[in-house]
XYZ file of C-alpha atoms in Angstrom:
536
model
C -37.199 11.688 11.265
C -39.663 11.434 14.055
C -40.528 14.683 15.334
C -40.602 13.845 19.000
C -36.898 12.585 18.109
C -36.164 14.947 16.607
C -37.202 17.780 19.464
C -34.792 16.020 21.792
C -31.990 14.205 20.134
C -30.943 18.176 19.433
C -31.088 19.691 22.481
C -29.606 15.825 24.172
C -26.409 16.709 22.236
C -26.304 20.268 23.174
C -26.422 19.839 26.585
C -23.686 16.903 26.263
C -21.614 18.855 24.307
C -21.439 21.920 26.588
C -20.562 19.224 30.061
C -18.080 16.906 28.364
C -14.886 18.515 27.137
C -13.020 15.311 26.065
C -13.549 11.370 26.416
C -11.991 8.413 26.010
C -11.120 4.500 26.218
C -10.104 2.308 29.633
C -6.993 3.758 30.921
C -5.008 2.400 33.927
C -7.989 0.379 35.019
C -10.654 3.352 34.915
C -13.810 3.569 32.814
C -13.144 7.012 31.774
C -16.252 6.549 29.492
C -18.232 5.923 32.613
C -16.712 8.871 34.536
C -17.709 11.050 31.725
C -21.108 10.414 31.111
C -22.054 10.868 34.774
C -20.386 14.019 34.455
C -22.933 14.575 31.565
C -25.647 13.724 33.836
C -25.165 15.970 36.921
C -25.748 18.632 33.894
C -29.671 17.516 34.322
C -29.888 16.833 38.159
C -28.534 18.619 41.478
C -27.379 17.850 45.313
C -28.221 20.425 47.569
C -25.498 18.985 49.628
C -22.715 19.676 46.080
C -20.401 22.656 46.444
C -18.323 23.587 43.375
C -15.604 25.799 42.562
C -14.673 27.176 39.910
C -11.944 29.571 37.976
C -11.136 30.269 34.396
C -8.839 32.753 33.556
C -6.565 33.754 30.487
C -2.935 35.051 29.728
C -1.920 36.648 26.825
C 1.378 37.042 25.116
C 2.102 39.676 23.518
C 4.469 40.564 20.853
C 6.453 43.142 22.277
C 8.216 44.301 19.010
C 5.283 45.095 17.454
C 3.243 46.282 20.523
C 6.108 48.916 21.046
C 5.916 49.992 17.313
C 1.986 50.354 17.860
C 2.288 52.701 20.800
C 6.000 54.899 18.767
C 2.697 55.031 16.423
C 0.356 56.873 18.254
C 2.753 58.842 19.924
C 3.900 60.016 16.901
C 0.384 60.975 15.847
C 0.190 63.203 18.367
C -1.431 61.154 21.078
C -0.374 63.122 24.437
C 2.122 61.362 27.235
C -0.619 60.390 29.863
C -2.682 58.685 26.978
C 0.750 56.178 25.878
C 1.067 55.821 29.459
C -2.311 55.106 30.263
C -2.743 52.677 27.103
C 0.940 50.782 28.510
C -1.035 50.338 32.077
C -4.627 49.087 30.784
C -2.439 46.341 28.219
C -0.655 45.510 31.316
C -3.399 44.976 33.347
C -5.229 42.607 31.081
C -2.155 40.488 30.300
C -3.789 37.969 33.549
C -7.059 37.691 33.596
C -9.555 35.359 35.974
C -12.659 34.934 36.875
C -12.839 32.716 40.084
C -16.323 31.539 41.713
C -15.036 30.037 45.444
C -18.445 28.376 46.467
C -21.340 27.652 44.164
C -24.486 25.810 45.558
C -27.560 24.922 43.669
C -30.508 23.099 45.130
C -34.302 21.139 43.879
C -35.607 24.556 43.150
C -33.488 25.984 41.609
C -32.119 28.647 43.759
C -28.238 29.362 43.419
C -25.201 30.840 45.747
C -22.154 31.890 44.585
C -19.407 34.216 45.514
C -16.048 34.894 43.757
C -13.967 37.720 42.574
C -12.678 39.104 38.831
C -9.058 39.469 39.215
C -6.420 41.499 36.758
C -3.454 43.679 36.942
C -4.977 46.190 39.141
C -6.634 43.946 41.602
C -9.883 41.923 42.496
C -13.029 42.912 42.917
C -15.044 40.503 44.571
C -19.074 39.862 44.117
C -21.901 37.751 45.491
C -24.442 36.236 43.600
C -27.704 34.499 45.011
C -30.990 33.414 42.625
C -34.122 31.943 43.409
C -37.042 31.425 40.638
C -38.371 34.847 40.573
C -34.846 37.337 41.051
C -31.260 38.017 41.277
C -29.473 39.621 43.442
C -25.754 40.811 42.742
C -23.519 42.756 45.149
C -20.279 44.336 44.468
C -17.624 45.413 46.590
C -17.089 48.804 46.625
C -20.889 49.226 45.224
C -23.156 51.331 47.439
C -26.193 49.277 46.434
C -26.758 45.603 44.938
C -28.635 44.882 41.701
C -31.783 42.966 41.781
C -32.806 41.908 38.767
C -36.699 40.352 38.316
C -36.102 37.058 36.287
C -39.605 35.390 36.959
C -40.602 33.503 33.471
C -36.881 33.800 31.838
C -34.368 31.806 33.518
C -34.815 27.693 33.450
C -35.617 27.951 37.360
C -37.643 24.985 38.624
C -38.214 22.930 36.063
C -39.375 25.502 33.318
C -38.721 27.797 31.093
C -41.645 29.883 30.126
C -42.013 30.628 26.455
C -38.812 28.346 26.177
C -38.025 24.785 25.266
C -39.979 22.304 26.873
C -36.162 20.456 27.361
C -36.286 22.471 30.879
C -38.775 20.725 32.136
C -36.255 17.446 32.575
C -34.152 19.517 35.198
C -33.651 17.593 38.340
C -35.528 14.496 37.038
C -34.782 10.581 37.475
C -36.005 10.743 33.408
C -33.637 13.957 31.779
C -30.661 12.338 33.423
C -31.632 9.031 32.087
C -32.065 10.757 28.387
C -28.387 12.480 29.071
C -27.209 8.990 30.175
C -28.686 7.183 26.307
C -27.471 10.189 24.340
C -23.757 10.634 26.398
C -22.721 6.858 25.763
C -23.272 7.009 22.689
C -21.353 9.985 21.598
C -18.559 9.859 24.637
C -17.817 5.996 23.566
C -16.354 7.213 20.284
C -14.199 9.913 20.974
C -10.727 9.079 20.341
C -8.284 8.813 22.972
C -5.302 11.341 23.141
C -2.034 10.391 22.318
C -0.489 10.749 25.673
C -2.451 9.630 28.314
C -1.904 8.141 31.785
C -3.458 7.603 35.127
C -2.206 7.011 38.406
C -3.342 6.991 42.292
C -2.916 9.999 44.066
C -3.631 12.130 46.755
C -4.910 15.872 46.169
C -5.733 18.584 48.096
C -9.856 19.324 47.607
C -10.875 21.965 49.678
C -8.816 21.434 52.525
C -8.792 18.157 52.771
C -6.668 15.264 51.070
C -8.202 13.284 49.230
C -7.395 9.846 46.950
C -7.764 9.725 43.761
C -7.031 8.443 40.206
C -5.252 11.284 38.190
C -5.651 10.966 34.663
C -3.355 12.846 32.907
C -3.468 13.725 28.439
C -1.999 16.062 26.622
C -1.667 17.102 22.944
C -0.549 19.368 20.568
C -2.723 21.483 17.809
C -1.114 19.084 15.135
C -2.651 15.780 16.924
C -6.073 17.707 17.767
C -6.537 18.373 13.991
C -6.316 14.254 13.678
C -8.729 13.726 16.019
C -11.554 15.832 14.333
C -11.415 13.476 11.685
C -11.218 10.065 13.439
C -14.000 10.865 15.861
C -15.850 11.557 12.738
C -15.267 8.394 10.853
C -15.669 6.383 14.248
C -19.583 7.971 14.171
C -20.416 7.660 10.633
C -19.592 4.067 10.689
C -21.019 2.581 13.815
C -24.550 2.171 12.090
C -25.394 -0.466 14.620
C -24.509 1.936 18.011
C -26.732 4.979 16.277
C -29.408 2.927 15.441
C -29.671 1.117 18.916
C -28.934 4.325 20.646
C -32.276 6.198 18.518
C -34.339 3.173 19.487
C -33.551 3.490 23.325
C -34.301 7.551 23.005
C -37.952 6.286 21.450
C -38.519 3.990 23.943
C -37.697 6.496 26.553
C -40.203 8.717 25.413
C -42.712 5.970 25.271
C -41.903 5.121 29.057
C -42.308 8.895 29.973
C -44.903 9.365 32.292
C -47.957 11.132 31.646
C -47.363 14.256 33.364
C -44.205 14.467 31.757
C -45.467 13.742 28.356
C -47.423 16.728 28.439
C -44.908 19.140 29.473
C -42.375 17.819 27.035
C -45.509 17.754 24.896
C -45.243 14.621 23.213
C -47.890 11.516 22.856
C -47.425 8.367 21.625
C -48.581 9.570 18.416
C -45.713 11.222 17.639
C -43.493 8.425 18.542
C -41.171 7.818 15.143
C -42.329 4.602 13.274
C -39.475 2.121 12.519
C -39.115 3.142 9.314
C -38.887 6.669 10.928
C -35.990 5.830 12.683
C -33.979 4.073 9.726
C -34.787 6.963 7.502
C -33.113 9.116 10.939
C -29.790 6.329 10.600
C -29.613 7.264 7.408
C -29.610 10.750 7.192
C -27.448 11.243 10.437
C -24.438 9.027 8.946
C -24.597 10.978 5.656
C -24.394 13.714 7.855
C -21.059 12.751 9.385
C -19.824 11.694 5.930
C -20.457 14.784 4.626
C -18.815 16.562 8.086
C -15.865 14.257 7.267
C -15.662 15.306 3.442
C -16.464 19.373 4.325
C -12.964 19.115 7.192
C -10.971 17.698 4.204
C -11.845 20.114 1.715
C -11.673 23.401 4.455
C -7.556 21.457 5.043
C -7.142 21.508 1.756
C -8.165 24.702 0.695
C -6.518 26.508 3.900
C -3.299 24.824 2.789
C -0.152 26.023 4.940
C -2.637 28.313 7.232
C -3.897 25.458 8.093
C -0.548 23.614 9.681
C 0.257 26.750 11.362
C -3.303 27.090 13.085
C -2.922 23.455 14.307
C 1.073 23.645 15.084
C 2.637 21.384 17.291
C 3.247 24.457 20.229
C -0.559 24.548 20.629
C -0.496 22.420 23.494
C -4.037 21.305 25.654
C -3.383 19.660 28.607
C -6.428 18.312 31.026
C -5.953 16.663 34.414
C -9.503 14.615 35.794
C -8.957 13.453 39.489
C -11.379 10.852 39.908
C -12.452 9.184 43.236
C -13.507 5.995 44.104
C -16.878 6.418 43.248
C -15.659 7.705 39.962
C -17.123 10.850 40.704
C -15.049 13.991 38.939
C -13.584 15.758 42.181
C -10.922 17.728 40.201
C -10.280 19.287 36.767
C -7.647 21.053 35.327
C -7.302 22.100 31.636
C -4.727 24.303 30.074
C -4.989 25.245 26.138
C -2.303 27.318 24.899
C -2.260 28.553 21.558
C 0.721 29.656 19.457
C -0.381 32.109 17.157
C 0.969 32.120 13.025
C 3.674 35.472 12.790
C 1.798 38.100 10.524
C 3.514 41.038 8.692
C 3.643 44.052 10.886
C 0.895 45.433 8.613
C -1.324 42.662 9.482
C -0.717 42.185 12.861
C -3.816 43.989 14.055
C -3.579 42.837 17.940
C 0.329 41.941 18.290
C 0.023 39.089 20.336
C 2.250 36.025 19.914
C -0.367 33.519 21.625
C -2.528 33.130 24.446
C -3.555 30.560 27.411
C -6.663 29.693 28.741
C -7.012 28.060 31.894
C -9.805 26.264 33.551
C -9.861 24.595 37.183
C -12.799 23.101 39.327
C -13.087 21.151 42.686
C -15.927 19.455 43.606
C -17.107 18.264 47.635
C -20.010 17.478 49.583
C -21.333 19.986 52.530
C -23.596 17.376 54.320
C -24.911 20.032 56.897
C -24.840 22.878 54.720
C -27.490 25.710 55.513
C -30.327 25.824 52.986
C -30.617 28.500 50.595
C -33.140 30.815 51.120
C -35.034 32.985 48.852
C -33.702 36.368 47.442
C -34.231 38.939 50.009
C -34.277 42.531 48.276
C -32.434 45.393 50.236
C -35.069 48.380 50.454
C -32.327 50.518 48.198
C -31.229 47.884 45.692
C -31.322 48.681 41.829
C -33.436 47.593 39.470
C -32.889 47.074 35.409
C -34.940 50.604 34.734
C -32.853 52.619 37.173
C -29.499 51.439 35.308
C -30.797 52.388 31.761
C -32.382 55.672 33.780
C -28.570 56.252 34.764
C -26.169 58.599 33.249
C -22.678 58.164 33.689
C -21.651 60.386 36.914
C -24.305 58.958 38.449
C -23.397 55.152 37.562
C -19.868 56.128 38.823
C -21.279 57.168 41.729
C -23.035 53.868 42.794
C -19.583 53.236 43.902
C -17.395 53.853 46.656
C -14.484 56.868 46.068
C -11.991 54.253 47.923
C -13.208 50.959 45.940
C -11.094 49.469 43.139
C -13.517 49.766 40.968
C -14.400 53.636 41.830
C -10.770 54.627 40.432
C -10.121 51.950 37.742
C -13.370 54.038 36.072
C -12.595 57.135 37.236
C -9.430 57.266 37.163
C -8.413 54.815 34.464
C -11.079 54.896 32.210
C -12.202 58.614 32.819
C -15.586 57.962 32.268
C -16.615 61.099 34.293
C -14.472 62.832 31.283
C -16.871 64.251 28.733
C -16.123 65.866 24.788
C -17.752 66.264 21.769
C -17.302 68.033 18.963
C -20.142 70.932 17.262
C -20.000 72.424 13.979
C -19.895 75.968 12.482
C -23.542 76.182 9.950
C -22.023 75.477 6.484
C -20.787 72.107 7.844
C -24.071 71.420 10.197
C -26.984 73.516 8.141
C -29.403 70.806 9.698
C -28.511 71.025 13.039
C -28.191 73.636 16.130
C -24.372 74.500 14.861
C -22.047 77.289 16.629
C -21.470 80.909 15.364
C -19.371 83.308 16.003
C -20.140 86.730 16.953
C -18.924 89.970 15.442
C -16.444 90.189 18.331
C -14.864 87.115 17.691
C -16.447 85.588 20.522
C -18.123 81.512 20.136
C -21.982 80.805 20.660
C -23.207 77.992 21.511
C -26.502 76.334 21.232
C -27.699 75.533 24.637
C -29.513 72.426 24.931
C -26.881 70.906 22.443
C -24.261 71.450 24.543
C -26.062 70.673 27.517
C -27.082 67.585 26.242
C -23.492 66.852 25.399
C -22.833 66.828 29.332
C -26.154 64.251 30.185
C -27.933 66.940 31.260
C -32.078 66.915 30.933
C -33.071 70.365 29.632
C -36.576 71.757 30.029
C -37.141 75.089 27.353
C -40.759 76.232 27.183
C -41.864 80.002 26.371
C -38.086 81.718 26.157
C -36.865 80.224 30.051
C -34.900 77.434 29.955
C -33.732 75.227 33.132
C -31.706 72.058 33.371
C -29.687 70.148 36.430
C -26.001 69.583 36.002
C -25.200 66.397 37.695
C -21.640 66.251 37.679
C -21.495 69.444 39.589
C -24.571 69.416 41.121
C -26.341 72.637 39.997
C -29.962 73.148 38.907
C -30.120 76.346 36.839
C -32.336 78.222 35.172
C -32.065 80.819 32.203
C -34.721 83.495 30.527
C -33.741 84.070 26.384
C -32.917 87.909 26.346
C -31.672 88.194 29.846
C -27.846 87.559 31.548
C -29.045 87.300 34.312
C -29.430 83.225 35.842
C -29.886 81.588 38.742
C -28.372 78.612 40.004
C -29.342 76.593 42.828
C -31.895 79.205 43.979
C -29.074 82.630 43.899
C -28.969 84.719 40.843
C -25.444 85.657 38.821
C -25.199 87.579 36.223
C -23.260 86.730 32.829
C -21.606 88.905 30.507
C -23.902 88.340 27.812
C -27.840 87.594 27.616
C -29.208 84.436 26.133
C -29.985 85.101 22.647
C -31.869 83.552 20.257
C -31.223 82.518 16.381
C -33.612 80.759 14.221
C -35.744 80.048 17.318
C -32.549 78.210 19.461
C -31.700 79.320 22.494
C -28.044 80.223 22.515
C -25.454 81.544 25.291
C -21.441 82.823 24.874
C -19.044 79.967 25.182
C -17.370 81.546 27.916
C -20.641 81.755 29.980
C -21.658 78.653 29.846
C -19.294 76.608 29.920
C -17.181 78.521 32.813
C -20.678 77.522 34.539
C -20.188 73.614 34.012
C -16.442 73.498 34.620
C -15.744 72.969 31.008
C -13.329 74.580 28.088
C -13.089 74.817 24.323
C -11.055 74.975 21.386
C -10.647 74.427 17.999
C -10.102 71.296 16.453
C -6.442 71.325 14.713
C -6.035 70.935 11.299
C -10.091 70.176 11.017
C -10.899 72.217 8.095
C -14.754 71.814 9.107
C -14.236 74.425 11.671
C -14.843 71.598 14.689
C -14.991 72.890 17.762
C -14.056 70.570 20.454
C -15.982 70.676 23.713
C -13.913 69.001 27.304
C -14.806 68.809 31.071
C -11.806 66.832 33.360
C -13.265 66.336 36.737
């Protein structure tokens, strides 16, 4: 095979692949072929004037039977009320899932505007996106600062991708949507139709205003979709004549390229394939689909009765295309739900019966819509290094104490909530572990446990000093002394920092009274673990 061909008969099918869903044959008078390979183009090319938007979403069903068993479970392994209850809420909450994007606009340089919201059981929490060719800018609601993130040389933003395929350089040309166009047809034109499918004139709703359309309506079940995989499969291995003619047109398409094109696509007519090239590409491509063909039987086969009840006849997809006169795509619906196979209550590792996945799009014109500008950075936005720099507290505190998202992590998640356990010596002889004093009383190793909490500890020459975020203290401590000082005024302890084997160490009930924290042992832990817990 060609080289050149090969570099973009790949990438050709990728990109179709990931814009066309689902094709098929005339129906009610409408080229849906036609309809769908333009939709395959706009994946190349953009209107500044194009607003899109856009919501997928999921529902699962669960399997209450077995979900109650799982939670009798770990209630009766000792799992505390408020952790059942809290477990009961958060599968609750993600039962309805969506993820909705109300207006997105793109335009010739690649700079994109978006806003939308992530919706669950608890709520939304709504966001704003906006992208030029050099950064992206998020905001959150309920965040007290926006990310900006510096994406100069890694996102496909006007016309490039540096370090990346060359296929970016085709965005928003007369020539990439033409390639999309060659490659589309040829692919689209054999999928099967479904076995219910119907279209009809109507009149939708499209961002406020009605709007007439063809409505094209197909459905089928998991049963039918697992005879379409085949079909589609025999339909391409034995329309020699369409492959071949299509693999000519790509090669003279690269031959018509013009020059500056050529060389950021970096081909030449040198590496055009010869026509021997191109039968020797025929070939190999319908083996390839025989052997795709003879692979799905044998994976049937072996799979046996899993197989009928992964493709069952209640696994249901359902897509609705609302086409206008143009026979531009204006609306799209699709609905997949799957019915999942019944599993032993020993194998039922998530007890869920089935799910749904939805997806939804509108698409209008804005002919006066405002241009969109470049990314303007707020003074106190975050970058990438001050999120990795960021401990936990201080991520939760980026947000609002009112916002939803402030008490889903708080208060939900507990992510202010620290523990960790440390070990007596004969369990941890090669790390700091804890001892216990003649008295009876716990010692802990300092930066160990302060570590444990986030905290940055700086120990040079016997004084040690750290800065507890969560409650805001910078302290310092001197090995051999109780006395310590923290935020500037000195208190005194009940017992000095010691040292043992050259570790700086301080009484349990010191220490940790000073962070806000407690201790115990671990029950029925015959290592001796001693388990370490601050609740703010």
């Amino acid at each position: 095979m060609g080289k050149a061909l090969k570099r973009w008969i790949v990438p050709s099918m990728a990109v179709l692949l990931a814009a066309v869903p689902a094709g098929c044959e005339s129906v009610g008078g409408l080229d849906l072929n036609k309809v769908l390979v333009d939709k395959a183009a706009e994946s190349v090319s953009v209107e500044p004037e194009r607003v899109t938007s856009a919501t997928i979403g999921f529902e699962l069903d669960w399997n209450e039977e077995l979900l109650e068993a799982d939670l009798q479970e770990a209630e009766l392994e000792g799992e505390d009320e408020a952790y059942i209850a809290r477990q009961k809420k958060l599968l609750d909450w993600l039962t309805s899932v969506s993820f909705k994007l109300n207006e997105i606009r793109t335009d010739e340089n690649g700079r994109v505007l978006a806003s939308g919201a992530l919706t669950f059981g608890k709520g939304d929490i709504p966001f704003r996106l906006h992208v030029d060719e050099s950064s992206l800018l998020l905001e959150v609601e309920g965040a007290k600062r926006p990310l900006v993130i510096d994406i100069g040389g890694v996102l496909p933003i006007d016309g490039g991708l540096a370090g990346g395929s060359p296929w970016f350089g085709l965005q928003n040309t007369e020539e990439g949507e033409a390639l999309v166009r060659t490659v589309a047809s040829y692919f689209i034109g054999h999928l099967p139709n479904p076995p219910s499918i119907e279209a009809k004139l109507s009149s939708v709703d499209i961002h406020g205003t009605k709007t007439n359309v063809t409505h094209v309506h197909a459905e089928l079940n998991g049963k039918q979709l697992g005879e379409l995989i085949p079909a589609y499969l025999d339909a391409l291995s034995k329309d020699e004549e369409g492959l071949r003619k299509m693999l000519n047109d790509v090669t003279q398409w690269i031959e018509d390229l013009p020059q500056e094109l050529k060389t950021v696509l970096e081909v030449d007519d040198e590496t055009l394939p010869a026509k021997e090239e191109i039968e020797e590409t025929v070939r190999e491509a319908l083996d390839a689909f025989k052997q795709l063909r003879e692979e799905f039987d044998a994976s049937k086969e072996e799979a046996g009765e899993e197989w009928n009840e992964a493709f069952n006849e209640n696994t249901t997809l359902l897509t609705d295309l609302y086409v206008d006169s143009g026979l531009n795509i204006r609306k799209l619906a699709a609905e997949l739900k799957v019915d999942l196979p019944e599993m032993e209550e020993d194998y039922a590792f998530i007890p869920l019966e089935g799910f749904t996945l939805r997806f939804e799009q509108e698409n209008w014109l804005e002919e006066n819509a405002e241009p969109i500008p470049n990314v303007a950075k707020p003074l106190r936005a975050l970058g990438l290094e001050d999120m990795e720099s960021l401990s936990t507290i201080g991520g939760l505190r980026l947000f609002e104490n009112d916002s939803l998202i402030y008490d889903l992590l708080k208060n939900d998640f507990e992510i202010d909530d620290t523990s960790f356990i440390l070990y007596p010596r004969e369990v941890w002889a090669w790390e700091a572990p804890y001892y216990v004093a003649e008295s009876g009383e716990i010692l802990l190793p300092v930066r160990q446990t302060l570590e444990g909490f986030e905290d940055n500890v700086v120990y040079q020459g016997g004084k040690l000093s750290f800065y507890d975020e969560a409650t805001y203290q910078e302290a310092a401590l001197t090995v051999g002394s109780d006395k310590i000082k923290v935020n500037g005024a000195e208190q005194t302890w009940n017992h000095p920092v010691v040292a043992i084997d050259g570790v700086a160490y301080a009484y349990a009930d010191d220490l940790l009274d000073l962070l806000g924290a407690g201790y115990s042992l671990v029950p029925g832990d015959e290592n001796g673990g001693l388990l370490i817990e601050r609740d703010l």
